[in-house]
Short mmCIF file of C-alpha atoms in Angstrom, two decimals:
data_model
loop_
_atom_site.label_atom_id
_atom_site.label_comp_id
_atom_site.label_asym_id
_atom_site.label_seq_id
_atom_site.Cartn_x
_atom_site.Cartn_y
_atom_site.Cartn_z
CA UNK A 1 -28.08 159.30 214.17
CA UNK A 2 -29.55 158.68 210.75
CA UNK A 3 -31.25 160.78 208.12
CA UNK A 4 -34.97 160.89 207.42
CA UNK A 5 -36.46 157.42 206.97
CA UNK A 6 -39.58 156.93 204.87
CA UNK A 7 -41.08 153.75 206.28
CA UNK A 8 -44.51 154.08 204.72
CA UNK A 9 -43.47 154.83 201.14
CA UNK A 10 -42.19 157.81 199.21
CA UNK A 11 -45.55 159.57 199.24
CA UNK A 12 -45.69 159.77 203.07
CA UNK A 13 -43.53 162.11 205.16
CA UNK A 14 -40.71 160.63 207.25
CA UNK A 15 -41.74 159.59 210.75
CA UNK A 16 -39.82 159.74 214.00
CA UNK A 17 -38.11 156.40 214.57
CA UNK A 18 -36.18 155.02 217.51
CA UNK A 19 -33.75 152.20 216.84
CA UNK A 20 -33.40 149.52 219.53
CA UNK A 21 -30.67 146.91 219.77
CA UNK A 22 -31.73 143.86 217.79
CA UNK A 23 -30.67 141.49 220.54
CA UNK A 24 -32.90 143.19 223.08
CA UNK A 25 -35.23 140.56 224.61
CA UNK A 26 -38.38 142.63 223.86
CA UNK A 27 -37.63 142.68 220.16
CA UNK A 28 -36.70 139.08 219.45
CA UNK A 29 -39.46 138.70 216.83
CA UNK A 30 -38.31 141.66 214.77
CA UNK A 31 -36.75 141.08 211.39
CA UNK A 32 -33.63 142.59 209.97
CA UNK A 33 -33.20 143.94 206.48
CA UNK A 34 -30.02 144.79 204.63
CA UNK A 35 -29.42 146.85 201.54
CA UNK A 36 -26.70 145.65 199.20
CA UNK A 37 -25.15 148.06 196.75
CA UNK A 38 -23.45 146.49 193.77
CA UNK A 39 -22.84 147.16 190.11
CA UNK A 40 -23.92 143.56 189.42
CA UNK A 41 -27.53 144.05 190.59
CA UNK A 42 -29.94 142.90 187.92
CA UNK A 43 -27.51 140.55 186.27
CA UNK A 44 -28.45 136.87 186.08
CA UNK A 45 -27.06 134.96 189.03
CA UNK A 46 -26.52 137.98 191.28
CA UNK A 47 -29.06 136.75 193.85
CA UNK A 48 -27.32 133.36 193.90
CA UNK A 49 -23.94 135.09 194.46
CA UNK A 50 -25.45 137.10 197.31
CA UNK A 51 -26.90 133.98 198.94
CA UNK A 52 -23.54 132.19 198.68
CA UNK A 53 -21.73 135.16 200.25
CA UNK A 54 -24.17 135.27 203.18
CA UNK A 55 -24.19 131.51 203.67
CA UNK A 56 -20.40 131.40 203.63
CA UNK A 57 -20.53 133.38 206.87
CA UNK A 58 -23.50 131.52 208.42
CA UNK A 59 -25.30 128.74 206.58
CA UNK A 60 -28.38 129.05 208.82
CA UNK A 61 -29.24 132.61 207.86
CA UNK A 62 -32.42 132.78 205.77
CA UNK A 63 -32.71 135.12 202.82
CA UNK A 64 -36.25 136.11 201.95
CA UNK A 65 -37.91 138.70 199.74
CA UNK A 66 -34.81 139.91 197.94
CA UNK A 67 -35.80 142.99 195.94
CA UNK A 68 -34.09 145.69 193.94
CA UNK A 69 -34.48 149.31 194.96
CA UNK A 70 -36.47 149.91 191.79
CA UNK A 71 -38.96 147.18 192.77
CA UNK A 72 -39.36 148.66 196.25
CA UNK A 73 -39.87 152.14 194.83
CA UNK A 74 -42.38 150.92 192.22
CA UNK A 75 -44.40 149.09 194.89
CA UNK A 76 -44.35 152.21 197.08
CA UNK A 77 -45.70 154.38 194.28
CA UNK A 78 -48.21 151.83 192.90
CA UNK A 79 -51.19 153.49 194.56
CA UNK A 80 -50.74 156.80 192.74
CA UNK A 81 -51.30 155.53 189.18
CA UNK A 82 -54.38 153.59 190.31
CA UNK A 83 -55.81 156.66 192.02
CA UNK A 84 -55.09 158.77 188.93
CA UNK A 85 -56.79 156.23 186.67
CA UNK A 86 -59.87 156.18 188.92
CA UNK A 87 -59.91 159.99 189.01
CA UNK A 88 -59.60 160.07 185.21
CA UNK A 89 -62.52 157.66 184.85
CA UNK A 90 -64.65 159.77 187.20
CA UNK A 91 -63.71 162.94 185.28
CA UNK A 92 -64.54 161.23 181.96
CA UNK A 93 -67.95 160.16 183.24
CA UNK A 94 -68.61 163.69 184.55
CA UNK A 95 -67.61 165.14 181.18
CA UNK A 96 -69.85 162.67 179.35
CA UNK A 97 -72.79 163.56 181.61
CA UNK A 98 -72.14 167.25 181.00
CA UNK A 99 -72.07 166.77 177.23
CA UNK A 100 -75.28 164.71 177.29
CA UNK A 101 -76.94 167.33 179.48
CA UNK A 102 -75.95 170.22 177.23
CA UNK A 103 -77.04 168.25 174.18
CA UNK A 104 -80.41 167.58 175.78
CA UNK A 105 -81.02 171.23 176.67
CA UNK A 106 -79.96 172.56 173.26
CA UNK A 107 -81.91 169.84 171.42
CA UNK A 108 -85.02 170.64 173.46
CA UNK A 109 -84.60 174.38 172.85
CA UNK A 110 -84.14 173.78 169.11
CA UNK A 111 -87.20 171.55 168.94
CA UNK A 112 -89.26 174.24 170.67
CA UNK A 113 -88.13 176.73 168.03
CA UNK A 114 -88.82 174.53 164.99
CA UNK A 115 -91.57 176.82 163.74
CA UNK A 116 -89.40 179.93 164.20
CA UNK A 117 -86.48 178.26 162.40
CA UNK A 118 -88.78 177.26 159.54
CA UNK A 119 -90.01 180.85 159.19
CA UNK A 120 -86.42 182.16 159.23
CA UNK A 121 -85.40 179.67 156.53
CA UNK A 122 -88.47 180.60 154.44
CA UNK A 123 -87.54 184.27 154.68
CA UNK A 124 -84.04 183.57 153.37
CA UNK A 125 -81.89 182.65 156.37
CA UNK A 126 -79.06 180.35 155.47
CA UNK A 127 -78.31 177.10 157.30
CA UNK A 128 -75.11 178.69 158.65
CA UNK A 129 -77.14 181.52 160.20
CA UNK A 130 -79.44 179.06 161.97
CA UNK A 131 -76.43 177.04 163.11
CA UNK A 132 -74.74 180.19 164.48
CA UNK A 133 -77.96 181.18 166.26
CA UNK A 134 -78.30 177.81 167.98
CA UNK A 135 -74.57 177.59 168.82
CA UNK A 136 -74.67 181.06 170.36
CA UNK A 137 -77.72 180.06 172.40
CA UNK A 138 -75.99 176.81 173.52
CA UNK A 139 -72.84 178.65 174.56
CA UNK A 140 -74.88 181.24 176.46
CA UNK A 141 -76.71 178.46 178.31
CA UNK A 142 -73.39 176.74 179.05
CA UNK A 143 -71.75 179.94 180.34
CA UNK A 144 -74.78 180.65 182.52
CA UNK A 145 -74.71 177.11 183.87
CA UNK A 146 -70.99 177.31 184.65
CA UNK A 147 -71.36 180.63 186.44
CA UNK A 148 -74.36 179.44 188.45
CA UNK A 149 -72.69 176.10 189.19
CA UNK A 150 -69.52 177.69 190.54
CA UNK A 151 -71.49 180.15 192.66
CA UNK A 152 -73.82 177.50 194.06
CA UNK A 153 -70.92 175.10 194.70
CA UNK A 154 -69.04 177.78 196.64
CA UNK A 155 -72.11 178.62 198.72
CA UNK A 156 -73.05 174.99 199.34
CA UNK A 157 -69.48 174.13 200.38
CA UNK A 158 -69.63 176.70 203.17
CA UNK A 159 -73.11 175.61 204.22
CA UNK A 160 -72.13 171.93 204.18
CA UNK A 161 -69.06 172.55 206.37
CA UNK A 162 -71.22 174.46 208.86
CA UNK A 163 -73.86 171.71 208.82
CA UNK A 164 -71.18 169.06 209.29
CA UNK A 165 -69.82 170.87 212.35
CA UNK A 166 -73.35 171.31 213.68
CA UNK A 167 -74.11 167.61 213.22
CA UNK A 168 -70.83 166.62 214.88
CA UNK A 169 -71.76 168.72 217.93
CA UNK A 170 -75.45 167.83 217.94
CA UNK A 171 -75.16 164.05 218.13
CA UNK A 172 -73.08 163.89 221.37
CA UNK A 173 -75.14 166.70 222.90
CA UNK A 174 -78.36 164.82 222.14
CA UNK A 175 -76.98 161.62 223.65
CA UNK A 176 -75.88 163.51 226.78
CA UNK A 177 -79.31 165.12 227.13
CA UNK A 178 -81.00 161.71 227.25
CA UNK A 179 -78.93 160.38 230.15
CA UNK A 180 -81.00 159.07 233.05
CA UNK A 181 -79.87 161.10 236.11
CA UNK A 182 -80.22 158.15 238.48
CA UNK A 183 -78.00 155.94 236.35
CA UNK A 184 -75.47 158.77 235.94
CA UNK A 185 -75.32 159.38 239.70
CA UNK A 186 -74.85 155.67 240.42
CA UNK A 187 -71.96 155.49 237.96
CA UNK A 188 -69.96 158.04 239.97
CA UNK A 189 -70.26 156.06 243.23
#
């Protein structure tokens, strides 16, 4: 009996494993791996010492892919940083598109109100007042967009899951409905 073994890396749950005798005829092509625990790991020449110790017992035993536990763990977790970087890039692009979109809407709204802004300034409005007016309008548009976006996303998610299930059922049903009865009856004979 052994504890939980994580064969597929630290980010995957342990799987059920059955150990067979290595000398069993069906498993002659399997490889064997050993873990060596030592305070000298990482020191120069340790791998050479390990090879000499193994070869002193049997000079024909090959030693391949010697790795430290840290190297094995780093390789197991290498996918996570890459996925996080890609997710960060996608989030950055989405943020940039959002900023450009908001800028476009507010710039268009401000350009449509150029005459009104000119009249306000002529009647004594300060630049800060105009800035506050446009910022308030931009934030109101942003809040409205966020609220509508969240609501629409929630509704579309439910609709998309229903449509996906419908499509998954429709395609096999359509294929079954087009079966030639003569061919189907011959197949059973």
